[in-house]
Amino acid sequence: MPVIVTHGLKGGAGTTFTAAHIAMALSEAGADVTVLTVAKRDTMPLHFGLQPAMTLPSLFAPAEDAVLVAGIDLRSLTTAPEDNDFVPALRDLGFLETGQDKVMVIDIPSAEFAFARRVIPHASASVCVINAAPDTLALMPQVLAEASPENIAATSFVINALDETRRLSRHSSAFIRELVGARLLGRIRLDESVPEAIAMLQQLSKYAPSSAALADAKAIGTALVPALETPGRPWVARGSSPASSSSRAA
Amino acid sequence: MRIDARNLLDRLGKNDFAYKEFEDRFSELELWPILEALLRDPRLQAIDQAEATVAAMPEPAPTEVVETYSGESLSSLFSRYGRGPAADAPGDRRGGSQQQDVRAMLRHLSDLGSQGKI
Ligand SMILES: Nc1ncnc2c1ncn2[C@@H]1O[C@H](COP(=O)(O)OP(=O)(O)OP(=O)(O)O)[C@@H](O)[C@H]1O
Ligand SMILES: [Mg+2]
């Protein structure tokens, strides 16, 4: 039961959105997926087309209380960031092993970076979601200085909400690409249909099947499938030749 | 997505759409001072050290990267700045190696742009 951690460098980067779609892509690839949200103010249910009043059941709640959307088990544990026994508890529940039978996607709000730091060494993949924006870039040196070399090495990056019509956005994205190199998993384009689907209380795949952000996020989730098979150490995007890049939009 | 846009994409048989602007003329642009400031920050080098850690890890993991990338380390990028004709092109009033470095980076971005990678 491998764990995939998603975290953001700055609030509002789209980590929760990306985590939801990674979970959906892994589920479509045949994995049995649990999503764990640790946010005290949680918007995860909205990405699954659920009502705003929805509160997710605890990770430890019995199976009959489960909220399942398209086979994905949605759970919450707001105490996890302060709980030093969280990682042992995960291990007791049978997570932290490899294989597709059971996968957990943990969505960590950007403010809980200390918690992310503790969980990443146990994860099969660590995905850091960033925006191609100057204020996000400005935080990169501090974030890199604070993280351990092992955690940096274990982390793959996703650029979210990329607006290719904006010069600064393109330049910032090129800067990030140069900086993180092979560990860039891909980019998700800025797409109005993301908030619109939330407003419609629908899953993005239902509301806007041709959404650019949907296609991009799905490609990123699919790219993470190999991560489920790396026993005992974090999987890292190591890149390939540009020719093997398949999902770039025309 | 607006219904008319969606209908158009359906008619075109496309399921997504990426806007591509004309190539930017980086060489005619003032640089973004934030990029210059970041390039001066030694803490960014941590990502290169991490690169070495990855390289030292046993047995490469399977890989499937969605996006193209240069595969270059930051240090090799740094070391390339300032080389080439544009660094001392007439009309570069700035002088100083740091500015030249950023000019070179912008030139590099321009190359990426012309290769359709931006
Ligand atoms: N690709 C996208 N295009 C358009 N809007 C997006 C995109 N991705 C995310 N959003 C919107 O951006 C907002 C912030 O996203 P999200 O809640 O995922 O941020 P977050 O990174 O989880 O923030 P935090 O770290 O504070 O938890 C949401 O309103 C979401 O709908
Ligand atoms: Mg969030």
mmCIF file of C-alpha atoms and ligand atoms in Angstrom:
data_model
loop_
_atom_site.group_PDB
_atom_site.id
_atom_site.type_symbol
_atom_site.label_atom_id
_atom_site.label_comp_id
_atom_site.label_asym_id
_atom_site.label_seq_id
_atom_site.Cartn_x
_atom_site.Cartn_y
_atom_site.Cartn_z
ATOM 1 C CA MET A 1 0.000 0.000 0.000
ATOM 2 C CA PRO A 2 2.156 2.853 -1.234
ATOM 3 C CA VAL A 3 1.624 6.439 -0.173
ATOM 4 C CA ILE A 4 1.792 9.396 -2.537
ATOM 5 C CA VAL A 5 2.194 12.774 -0.890
ATOM 6 C CA THR A 6 1.080 15.971 -2.588
ATOM 7 C CA HIS A 7 2.082 19.299 -1.123
ATOM 8 C CA GLY A 8 2.361 22.860 -2.297
ATOM 9 C CA LEU A 9 5.058 25.436 -2.044
ATOM 10 C CA LYS A 10 2.568 28.227 -1.460
ATOM 11 C CA GLY A 11 -1.132 28.262 -0.586
ATOM 12 C CA GLY A 12 -3.597 28.055 -3.436
ATOM 13 C CA ALA A 13 -1.157 26.435 -5.859
ATOM 14 C CA GLY A 14 -3.752 23.800 -6.693
ATOM 15 C CA THR A 15 -2.404 20.947 -4.579
ATOM 16 C CA THR A 16 -5.809 19.703 -3.518
ATOM 17 C CA PHE A 17 -7.055 19.822 -7.105
ATOM 18 C CA THR A 18 -3.961 17.949 -8.311
ATOM 19 C CA ALA A 19 -4.196 15.369 -5.505
ATOM 20 C CA ALA A 20 -7.830 14.638 -6.398
ATOM 21 C CA HIS A 21 -6.951 14.058 -10.042
ATOM 22 C CA ILE A 22 -3.879 11.959 -9.264
ATOM 23 C CA ALA A 23 -6.183 9.775 -7.150
ATOM 24 C CA MET A 24 -8.680 9.493 -10.014
ATOM 25 C CA ALA A 25 -5.970 8.606 -12.553
ATOM 26 C CA LEU A 26 -4.473 5.940 -10.276
ATOM 27 C CA SER A 27 -7.933 4.547 -9.666
ATOM 28 C CA GLU A 28 -8.599 4.424 -13.409
ATOM 29 C CA ALA A 29 -5.283 2.602 -13.790
ATOM 30 C CA GLY A 30 -6.679 -0.116 -11.544
ATOM 31 C CA ALA A 31 -5.379 0.883 -8.120
ATOM 32 C CA ASP A 32 -7.550 0.756 -5.007
ATOM 33 C CA VAL A 33 -7.212 4.370 -3.865
ATOM 34 C CA THR A 34 -7.765 6.134 -0.548
ATOM 35 C CA VAL A 35 -7.481 9.922 -0.413
ATOM 36 C CA LEU A 36 -6.466 11.363 2.942
ATOM 37 C CA THR A 37 -6.923 15.038 3.563
ATOM 38 C CA VAL A 38 -5.331 16.571 6.654
ATOM 39 C CA ALA A 39 -6.561 20.137 6.078
ATOM 40 C CA LYS A 40 -8.542 21.795 8.826
ATOM 41 C CA ARG A 41 -10.364 23.728 6.133
ATOM 42 C CA ASP A 42 -10.940 21.154 3.489
ATOM 43 C CA THR A 43 -12.115 21.541 -0.085
ATOM 44 C CA MET A 44 -11.263 18.042 -1.307
ATOM 45 C CA PRO A 45 -14.911 16.809 -1.520
ATOM 46 C CA LEU A 46 -15.696 19.548 -4.052
ATOM 47 C CA HIS A 47 -13.277 18.041 -6.580
ATOM 48 C CA PHE A 48 -15.313 14.846 -6.373
ATOM 49 C CA GLY A 49 -18.581 16.641 -7.099
ATOM 50 C CA LEU A 50 -19.790 16.428 -3.499
ATOM 51 C CA GLN A 51 -21.861 18.959 -1.606
ATOM 52 C CA PRO A 52 -20.059 21.814 0.184
ATOM 53 C CA ALA A 53 -21.489 20.698 3.521
ATOM 54 C CA MET A 54 -19.831 17.304 3.226
ATOM 55 C CA THR A 55 -17.428 16.346 6.020
ATOM 56 C CA LEU A 56 -15.274 13.338 5.268
ATOM 57 C CA PRO A 57 -15.100 10.415 7.707
ATOM 58 C CA SER A 58 -11.989 9.829 9.780
ATOM 59 C CA LEU A 59 -9.231 7.573 8.494
ATOM 60 C CA PHE A 60 -10.091 5.312 11.415
ATOM 61 C CA ALA A 61 -13.877 5.274 10.872
ATOM 62 C CA PRO A 62 -15.396 1.884 10.045
ATOM 63 C CA ALA A 63 -16.002 0.820 6.448
ATOM 64 C CA GLU A 64 -19.746 1.411 6.718
ATOM 65 C CA ASP A 65 -19.081 5.140 7.241
ATOM 66 C CA ALA A 66 -16.915 5.367 4.122
ATOM 67 C CA VAL A 67 -17.567 7.985 1.468
ATOM 68 C CA LEU A 68 -16.753 6.378 -1.867
ATOM 69 C CA VAL A 69 -16.744 8.285 -5.134
ATOM 70 C CA ALA A 70 -16.065 6.181 -8.230
ATOM 71 C CA GLY A 71 -14.454 3.607 -5.968
ATOM 72 C CA ILE A 72 -12.147 6.144 -4.257
ATOM 73 C CA ASP A 73 -12.316 6.131 -0.456
ATOM 74 C CA LEU A 74 -12.254 9.731 0.845
ATOM 75 C CA ARG A 75 -10.935 10.179 4.384
ATOM 76 C CA SER A 76 -9.880 12.961 6.697
ATOM 77 C CA LEU A 77 -7.469 13.217 9.616
ATOM 78 C CA THR A 78 -7.043 16.818 10.703
ATOM 79 C CA THR A 79 -4.947 15.832 13.715
ATOM 80 C CA ALA A 80 -2.287 14.140 11.590
ATOM 81 C CA PRO A 81 0.087 17.139 11.327
ATOM 82 C CA GLU A 82 0.429 17.342 15.122
ATOM 83 C CA ASP A 83 0.435 13.583 15.662
ATOM 84 C CA ASN A 84 3.902 12.058 16.007
ATOM 85 C CA ASP A 85 2.361 8.614 15.749
ATOM 86 C CA PHE A 86 0.867 9.268 12.327
ATOM 87 C CA VAL A 87 3.523 7.419 10.335
ATOM 88 C CA PRO A 88 3.478 4.377 12.678
ATOM 89 C CA ALA A 89 -0.330 4.399 12.431
ATOM 90 C CA LEU A 90 -0.104 4.325 8.641
ATOM 91 C CA ARG A 91 2.252 1.403 8.880
ATOM 92 C CA ASP A 92 -0.137 -0.416 11.241
ATOM 93 C CA LEU A 93 -2.955 0.116 8.757
ATOM 94 C CA GLY A 94 -0.817 -1.606 6.129
ATOM 95 C CA PHE A 95 0.127 1.414 4.102
ATOM 96 C CA LEU A 96 3.752 2.223 3.239
ATOM 97 C CA GLU A 97 4.133 -0.970 1.261
ATOM 98 C CA THR A 98 4.240 -1.205 -2.513
ATOM 99 C CA GLY A 99 1.868 -2.474 -5.158
ATOM 100 C CA GLN A 100 -1.388 -1.305 -6.664
ATOM 101 C CA ASP A 101 -3.748 -3.165 -4.370
ATOM 102 C CA LYS A 102 -4.077 -0.211 -2.022
ATOM 103 C CA VAL A 103 -2.745 3.285 -2.547
ATOM 104 C CA MET A 104 -3.071 6.346 -0.350
ATOM 105 C CA VAL A 105 -2.858 9.884 -1.710
ATOM 106 C CA ILE A 106 -2.199 12.328 1.148
ATOM 107 C CA ASP A 107 -3.036 15.951 0.401
ATOM 108 C CA ILE A 108 -1.012 18.290 2.599
ATOM 109 C CA PRO A 109 -1.821 22.014 2.708
ATOM 110 C CA SER A 110 1.158 24.230 2.010
ATOM 111 C CA ALA A 111 1.184 25.602 5.566
ATOM 112 C CA GLU A 112 1.822 22.095 6.940
ATOM 113 C CA PHE A 113 5.277 21.858 5.365
ATOM 114 C CA ALA A 114 6.778 20.435 8.569
ATOM 115 C CA PHE A 115 4.334 17.555 8.363
ATOM 116 C CA ALA A 116 5.129 17.032 4.685
ATOM 117 C CA ARG A 117 8.800 16.858 5.577
ATOM 118 C CA ARG A 118 8.109 14.032 8.030
ATOM 119 C CA VAL A 119 5.952 11.983 5.667
ATOM 120 C CA ILE A 120 7.965 12.323 2.440
ATOM 121 C CA PRO A 121 10.714 9.852 3.473
ATOM 122 C CA HIS A 122 8.040 7.157 3.806
ATOM 123 C CA ALA A 123 6.220 7.916 0.574
ATOM 124 C CA SER A 124 6.585 6.217 -2.779
ATOM 125 C CA ALA A 125 6.266 9.615 -4.402
ATOM 126 C CA SER A 126 6.316 13.224 -3.264
ATOM 127 C CA VAL A 127 4.652 15.697 -5.599
ATOM 128 C CA CYS A 128 5.177 19.414 -5.044
ATOM 129 C CA VAL A 129 2.684 21.619 -6.864
ATOM 130 C CA ILE A 130 3.873 25.073 -7.830
ATOM 131 C CA ASN A 131 2.543 27.986 -9.825
ATOM 132 C CA ALA A 132 4.608 29.647 -12.509
ATOM 133 C CA ALA A 133 4.341 32.959 -10.697
ATOM 134 C CA PRO A 134 7.001 35.331 -9.376
ATOM 135 C CA ASP A 135 5.936 35.158 -5.726
ATOM 136 C CA THR A 136 6.177 31.371 -5.854
ATOM 137 C CA LEU A 137 9.620 31.583 -7.469
ATOM 138 C CA ALA A 138 10.683 33.964 -4.711
ATOM 139 C CA LEU A 139 10.025 31.257 -2.115
ATOM 140 C CA MET A 140 12.053 28.579 -3.883
ATOM 141 C CA PRO A 141 15.462 29.405 -2.325
ATOM 142 C CA GLN A 142 14.046 29.322 1.201
ATOM 143 C CA VAL A 143 12.133 26.104 0.591
ATOM 144 C CA LEU A 144 15.196 24.427 -0.909
ATOM 145 C CA ALA A 145 17.398 25.622 1.946
ATOM 146 C CA GLU A 146 14.999 24.201 4.542
ATOM 147 C CA ALA A 147 14.471 20.809 2.935
ATOM 148 C CA SER A 148 16.857 17.904 3.356
ATOM 149 C CA PRO A 149 18.796 16.825 0.257
ATOM 150 C CA GLU A 150 17.024 13.461 0.467
ATOM 151 C CA ASN A 151 13.604 15.098 0.443
ATOM 152 C CA ILE A 152 14.523 17.404 -2.421
ATOM 153 C CA ALA A 153 15.860 14.445 -4.349
ATOM 154 C CA ALA A 154 12.698 12.477 -3.648
ATOM 155 C CA THR A 155 10.358 15.204 -4.842
ATOM 156 C CA SER A 156 8.811 15.576 -8.267
ATOM 157 C CA PHE A 157 7.274 18.874 -9.333
ATOM 158 C CA VAL A 158 4.108 19.895 -11.120
ATOM 159 C CA ILE A 159 3.464 23.371 -12.502
ATOM 160 C CA ASN A 160 -0.223 24.137 -12.058
ATOM 161 C CA ALA A 161 -2.531 26.782 -13.449
ATOM 162 C CA LEU A 162 -0.102 27.657 -16.201
ATOM 163 C CA ASP A 163 -1.345 30.451 -18.419
ATOM 164 C CA GLU A 164 0.527 30.108 -21.676
ATOM 165 C CA THR A 165 -0.973 33.331 -22.988
ATOM 166 C CA ARG A 166 1.060 35.328 -20.451
ATOM 167 C CA ARG A 167 4.672 36.087 -21.092
ATOM 168 C CA LEU A 168 5.629 36.206 -17.410
ATOM 169 C CA SER A 169 3.911 32.908 -16.829
ATOM 170 C CA ARG A 170 5.838 31.299 -19.699
ATOM 171 C CA HIS A 171 9.133 32.755 -18.516
ATOM 172 C CA SER A 172 8.490 31.628 -14.941
ATOM 173 C CA SER A 173 7.604 28.171 -16.138
ATOM 174 C CA ALA A 174 10.789 27.996 -18.217
ATOM 175 C CA PHE A 175 12.755 29.060 -15.152
ATOM 176 C CA ILE A 176 11.166 26.288 -13.072
ATOM 177 C CA ARG A 177 11.834 23.761 -15.812
ATOM 178 C CA GLU A 178 15.494 24.691 -15.863
ATOM 179 C CA LEU A 179 15.663 24.611 -12.091
ATOM 180 C CA VAL A 180 14.027 21.257 -11.378
ATOM 181 C CA GLY A 181 15.062 19.546 -14.605
ATOM 182 C CA ALA A 182 14.158 15.891 -14.814
ATOM 183 C CA ARG A 183 11.973 16.089 -11.747
ATOM 184 C CA LEU A 184 9.287 18.104 -13.496
ATOM 185 C CA LEU A 185 6.418 15.672 -13.945
ATOM 186 C CA GLY A 186 4.511 18.059 -16.148
ATOM 187 C CA ARG A 187 2.257 21.067 -16.191
ATOM 188 C CA ILE A 188 -1.458 21.660 -15.796
ATOM 189 C CA ARG A 189 -2.915 24.566 -17.695
ATOM 190 C CA LEU A 190 -5.029 27.294 -16.138
ATOM 191 C CA ASP A 191 -8.580 26.366 -16.950
ATOM 192 C CA GLU A 192 -11.772 28.142 -16.020
ATOM 193 C CA SER A 193 -13.640 24.870 -16.053
ATOM 194 C CA VAL A 194 -11.904 23.852 -12.783
ATOM 195 C CA PRO A 195 -13.774 26.368 -10.579
ATOM 196 C CA GLU A 196 -16.847 26.098 -12.820
ATOM 197 C CA ALA A 197 -17.120 22.362 -12.148
ATOM 198 C CA ILE A 198 -16.963 23.082 -8.410
ATOM 199 C CA ALA A 199 -19.709 25.662 -8.773
ATOM 200 C CA MET A 200 -21.791 23.102 -10.670
ATOM 201 C CA LEU A 201 -21.177 20.510 -7.924
ATOM 202 C CA GLN A 202 -19.905 18.178 -10.603
ATOM 203 C CA GLN A 203 -16.708 16.307 -11.192
ATOM 204 C CA LEU A 204 -14.569 18.049 -13.796
ATOM 205 C CA SER A 205 -14.633 14.944 -15.994
ATOM 206 C CA LYS A 206 -18.387 15.157 -16.138
ATOM 207 C CA TYR A 207 -18.756 18.919 -16.360
ATOM 208 C CA ALA A 208 -16.033 19.524 -18.955
ATOM 209 C CA PRO A 209 -14.719 16.310 -20.493
ATOM 210 C CA SER A 210 -12.583 18.344 -22.919
ATOM 211 C CA SER A 211 -11.012 20.479 -20.188
ATOM 212 C CA ALA A 212 -7.311 21.121 -20.779
ATOM 213 C CA ALA A 213 -6.609 20.978 -17.034
ATOM 214 C CA LEU A 214 -8.369 17.628 -16.815
ATOM 215 C CA ALA A 215 -6.237 16.128 -19.591
ATOM 216 C CA ASP A 216 -3.043 17.557 -18.065
ATOM 217 C CA ALA A 217 -3.835 16.398 -14.525
ATOM 218 C CA LYS A 218 -4.763 12.959 -15.759
ATOM 219 C CA ALA A 219 -1.458 12.656 -17.616
ATOM 220 C CA ILE A 220 0.368 13.525 -14.404
ATOM 221 C CA GLY A 221 -1.556 10.929 -12.425
ATOM 222 C CA THR A 222 -0.811 8.317 -15.072
ATOM 223 C CA ALA A 223 2.884 9.233 -15.006
ATOM 224 C CA LEU A 224 2.865 8.358 -11.307
ATOM 225 C CA VAL A 225 1.739 4.765 -11.813
ATOM 226 C CA PRO A 226 5.349 3.445 -11.818
ATOM 227 C CA ALA A 227 5.805 5.057 -8.396
ATOM 228 C CA LEU A 228 3.535 2.401 -6.927
ATOM 229 C CA GLU A 229 6.134 -0.249 -7.651
ATOM 230 C CA THR A 230 9.228 1.212 -5.997
ATOM 231 C CA PRO A 231 9.761 -0.733 -2.812
ATOM 232 C CA GLY A 232 11.137 1.094 0.194
ATOM 233 C CA ARG A 233 12.262 4.287 -1.444
ATOM 234 C CA PRO A 234 10.690 7.272 -3.112
ATOM 235 C CA TRP A 235 10.167 7.136 -6.817
ATOM 236 C CA VAL A 236 11.559 10.089 -8.708
ATOM 237 C CA ALA A 237 10.786 11.323 -12.156
ATOM 238 C CA ARG A 238 14.115 10.987 -13.875
ATOM 239 C CA GLY A 239 13.038 12.152 -17.232
ATOM 240 C CA SER A 240 13.492 10.790 -20.676
ATOM 241 C CA SER A 241 14.373 12.165 -24.045
ATOM 242 C CA PRO A 242 12.105 14.945 -25.287
ATOM 243 C CA ALA A 243 10.967 12.565 -28.037
ATOM 244 C CA SER A 244 9.221 10.377 -25.495
ATOM 245 C CA SER A 245 7.129 13.265 -24.271
ATOM 246 C CA SER A 246 3.697 12.208 -25.341
ATOM 247 C CA SER A 247 1.046 14.385 -23.792
ATOM 248 C CA ARG A 248 2.140 17.815 -24.799
ATOM 249 C CA ALA A 249 -0.707 19.606 -26.411
ATOM 250 C CA ALA A 250 -0.319 20.582 -30.024
ATOM 251 C CA MET B 1 -15.817 26.150 -20.494
ATOM 252 C CA ARG B 2 -18.287 28.192 -22.500
ATOM 253 C CA ILE B 3 -20.700 26.106 -24.514
ATOM 254 C CA ASP B 4 -19.746 27.778 -27.805
ATOM 255 C CA ALA B 5 -16.058 27.071 -27.148
ATOM 256 C CA ARG B 6 -16.829 23.490 -26.308
ATOM 257 C CA ASN B 7 -18.938 23.070 -29.443
ATOM 258 C CA LEU B 8 -16.128 24.487 -31.530
ATOM 259 C CA LEU B 9 -13.585 22.082 -30.011
ATOM 260 C CA ASP B 10 -15.983 19.208 -30.589
ATOM 261 C CA ARG B 11 -16.406 20.219 -34.231
ATOM 262 C CA LEU B 12 -12.633 20.413 -34.605
ATOM 263 C CA GLY B 13 -12.336 16.997 -33.015
ATOM 264 C CA LYS B 14 -9.939 18.373 -30.421
ATOM 265 C CA ASN B 15 -10.222 17.614 -26.774
ATOM 266 C CA ASP B 16 -8.018 20.399 -25.610
ATOM 267 C CA PHE B 17 -6.542 23.601 -26.787
ATOM 268 C CA ALA B 18 -3.298 25.367 -26.008
ATOM 269 C CA TYR B 19 -2.862 28.984 -26.853
ATOM 270 C CA LYS B 20 0.462 29.685 -28.464
ATOM 271 C CA GLU B 21 1.492 33.248 -28.817
ATOM 272 C CA PHE B 22 4.043 34.505 -31.278
ATOM 273 C CA GLU B 23 7.557 33.989 -30.082
ATOM 274 C CA ASP B 24 8.731 36.535 -27.594
ATOM 275 C CA ARG B 25 11.674 38.634 -28.512
ATOM 276 C CA PHE B 26 13.590 38.040 -25.317
ATOM 277 C CA SER B 27 16.593 39.988 -26.488
ATOM 278 C CA GLU B 28 14.470 43.120 -26.774
ATOM 279 C CA LEU B 29 13.052 42.731 -23.302
ATOM 280 C CA GLU B 30 14.246 44.119 -20.058
ATOM 281 C CA LEU B 31 14.941 41.159 -17.813
ATOM 282 C CA TRP B 32 12.690 40.400 -14.884
ATOM 283 C CA PRO B 33 14.671 41.577 -11.858
ATOM 284 C CA ILE B 34 13.259 38.752 -9.753
ATOM 285 C CA LEU B 35 14.927 36.161 -11.994
ATOM 286 C CA GLU B 36 18.194 38.020 -11.680
ATOM 287 C CA ALA B 37 17.849 38.102 -7.883
ATOM 288 C CA LEU B 38 17.044 34.411 -7.757
ATOM 289 C CA LEU B 39 19.973 33.495 -9.960
ATOM 290 C CA ARG B 40 22.210 35.273 -7.449
ATOM 291 C CA ASP B 41 20.815 33.257 -4.529
ATOM 292 C CA PRO B 42 23.210 30.454 -3.626
ATOM 293 C CA ARG B 43 20.423 28.500 -1.898
ATOM 294 C CA LEU B 44 19.061 27.512 -5.305
ATOM 295 C CA GLN B 45 22.125 25.330 -5.695
ATOM 296 C CA ALA B 46 20.568 22.909 -3.179
ATOM 297 C CA ILE B 47 18.646 21.433 -6.061
ATOM 298 C CA ASP B 48 21.886 20.493 -7.781
ATOM 299 C CA GLN B 49 23.183 18.808 -4.652
ATOM 300 C CA ALA B 50 19.928 16.884 -4.522
ATOM 301 C CA GLU B 51 20.537 15.921 -8.136
ATOM 302 C CA ALA B 52 23.741 14.256 -6.996
ATOM 303 C CA THR B 53 21.788 12.436 -4.286
ATOM 304 C CA VAL B 54 19.372 11.129 -6.909
ATOM 305 C CA ALA B 55 22.259 10.022 -9.065
ATOM 306 C CA ALA B 56 23.724 8.150 -6.113
ATOM 307 C CA MET B 57 20.499 6.236 -5.500
ATOM 308 C CA PRO B 58 20.739 2.624 -6.603
ATOM 309 C CA GLU B 59 18.832 1.318 -9.580
ATOM 310 C CA PRO B 60 17.045 3.980 -11.610
ATOM 311 C CA ALA B 61 13.302 4.054 -11.182
ATOM 312 C CA PRO B 62 11.032 3.590 -14.166
ATOM 313 C CA THR B 63 10.215 6.875 -15.673
ATOM 314 C CA GLU B 64 7.485 8.585 -17.587
ATOM 315 C CA VAL B 65 7.712 12.320 -17.681
ATOM 316 C CA VAL B 66 4.887 14.244 -19.210
ATOM 317 C CA GLU B 67 6.726 17.381 -20.154
ATOM 318 C CA THR B 68 9.876 17.982 -22.140
ATOM 319 C CA TYR B 69 12.773 19.425 -20.218
ATOM 320 C CA SER B 70 16.389 20.107 -20.877
ATOM 321 C CA GLY B 71 17.776 17.564 -18.429
ATOM 322 C CA GLU B 72 20.493 20.041 -17.531
ATOM 323 C CA SER B 73 21.595 20.778 -14.012
ATOM 324 C CA LEU B 74 21.346 24.302 -12.746
ATOM 325 C CA SER B 75 25.089 24.569 -12.379
ATOM 326 C CA SER B 76 25.666 23.716 -15.999
ATOM 327 C CA LEU B 77 23.080 26.291 -16.894
ATOM 328 C CA PHE B 78 24.831 28.832 -14.687
ATOM 329 C CA SER B 79 28.171 28.049 -16.188
ATOM 330 C CA ARG B 80 26.832 28.664 -19.667
ATOM 331 C CA TYR B 81 25.510 32.128 -18.905
ATOM 332 C CA GLY B 82 27.561 34.918 -20.210
ATOM 333 C CA ARG B 83 29.020 32.900 -23.050
ATOM 334 C CA GLY B 84 28.176 33.623 -26.634
ATOM 335 C CA PRO B 85 27.906 36.743 -28.710
ATOM 336 C CA ALA B 86 24.847 38.356 -27.141
ATOM 337 C CA ALA B 87 26.624 38.730 -23.800
ATOM 338 C CA ASP B 88 28.802 41.469 -25.210
ATOM 339 C CA ALA B 89 26.483 42.627 -27.912
ATOM 340 C CA PRO B 90 26.490 46.349 -28.627
ATOM 341 C CA GLY B 91 23.499 47.954 -26.977
ATOM 342 C CA ASP B 92 23.935 45.908 -23.808
ATOM 343 C CA ARG B 93 24.374 48.875 -21.562
ATOM 344 C CA ARG B 94 24.414 46.867 -18.379
ATOM 345 C CA GLY B 95 27.802 45.202 -18.302
ATOM 346 C CA GLY B 96 28.911 43.052 -15.394
ATOM 347 C CA SER B 97 28.920 39.288 -15.498
ATOM 348 C CA GLN B 98 25.736 38.879 -13.470
ATOM 349 C CA GLN B 99 23.672 40.847 -15.959
ATOM 350 C CA GLN B 100 25.287 38.975 -18.789
ATOM 351 C CA ASP B 101 24.338 35.741 -17.097
ATOM 352 C CA VAL B 102 20.723 36.750 -17.010
ATOM 353 C CA ARG B 103 20.868 37.947 -20.596
ATOM 354 C CA ALA B 104 22.219 34.548 -21.493
ATOM 355 C CA MET B 105 19.429 32.899 -19.601
ATOM 356 C CA LEU B 106 16.870 34.968 -21.443
ATOM 357 C CA ARG B 107 18.574 34.014 -24.698
ATOM 358 C CA HIS B 108 18.336 30.414 -23.624
ATOM 359 C CA LEU B 109 14.644 30.883 -22.898
ATOM 360 C CA SER B 110 14.305 32.405 -26.333
ATOM 361 C CA ASP B 111 15.919 29.296 -27.833
ATOM 362 C CA LEU B 112 13.467 27.148 -25.943
ATOM 363 C CA GLY B 113 10.685 29.346 -27.265
ATOM 364 C CA SER B 114 11.800 28.936 -30.850
ATOM 365 C CA GLN B 115 11.985 25.187 -30.311
ATOM 366 C CA GLY B 116 8.389 25.301 -29.133
ATOM 367 C CA LYS B 117 9.339 24.244 -25.619
ATOM 368 C CA ILE B 118 7.930 27.262 -23.838
HETATM 369 N N1 LIG C 1 -5.498 24.348 -13.333
HETATM 370 C C1 LIG C 1 -6.367 25.163 -12.740
HETATM 371 N N2 LIG C 1 -7.060 26.057 -13.444
HETATM 372 C C2 LIG C 1 -7.921 26.905 -12.833
HETATM 373 N N3 LIG C 1 -8.157 26.922 -11.520
HETATM 374 C C3 LIG C 1 -7.491 26.047 -10.749
HETATM 375 C C4 LIG C 1 -6.567 25.124 -11.304
HETATM 376 N N4 LIG C 1 -6.073 24.383 -10.293
HETATM 377 C C5 LIG C 1 -6.647 24.822 -9.166
HETATM 378 N N5 LIG C 1 -7.518 25.822 -9.415
HETATM 379 C C6 LIG C 1 -8.323 26.569 -8.440
HETATM 380 O O1 LIG C 1 -7.407 27.238 -7.574
HETATM 381 C C7 LIG C 1 -7.912 27.286 -6.270
HETATM 382 C C8 LIG C 1 -6.914 26.736 -5.279
HETATM 383 O O2 LIG C 1 -6.743 25.340 -5.511
HETATM 384 P P1 LIG C 1 -6.509 24.308 -4.320
HETATM 385 O O3 LIG C 1 -7.605 24.381 -3.342
HETATM 386 O O4 LIG C 1 -6.245 22.989 -4.957
HETATM 387 O O5 LIG C 1 -5.179 24.935 -3.678
HETATM 388 P P2 LIG C 1 -4.158 24.274 -2.628
HETATM 389 O O6 LIG C 1 -2.828 24.300 -3.268
HETATM 390 O O7 LIG C 1 -4.661 22.959 -2.176
HETATM 391 O O8 LIG C 1 -4.118 25.292 -1.414
HETATM 392 P P3 LIG C 1 -3.601 24.945 0.100
HETATM 393 O O9 LIG C 1 -2.139 24.637 0.011
HETATM 394 O O10 LIG C 1 -3.857 26.219 0.839
HETATM 395 O O11 LIG C 1 -4.405 23.793 0.567
HETATM 396 C C9 LIG C 1 -9.224 26.522 -6.290
HETATM 397 O O12 LIG C 1 -10.260 27.448 -6.403
HETATM 398 C C10 LIG C 1 -9.134 25.680 -7.525
HETATM 399 O O13 LIG C 1 -10.398 25.405 -8.056
HETATM 400 MG MG MG C 2 -5.300 22.283 -0.351
#
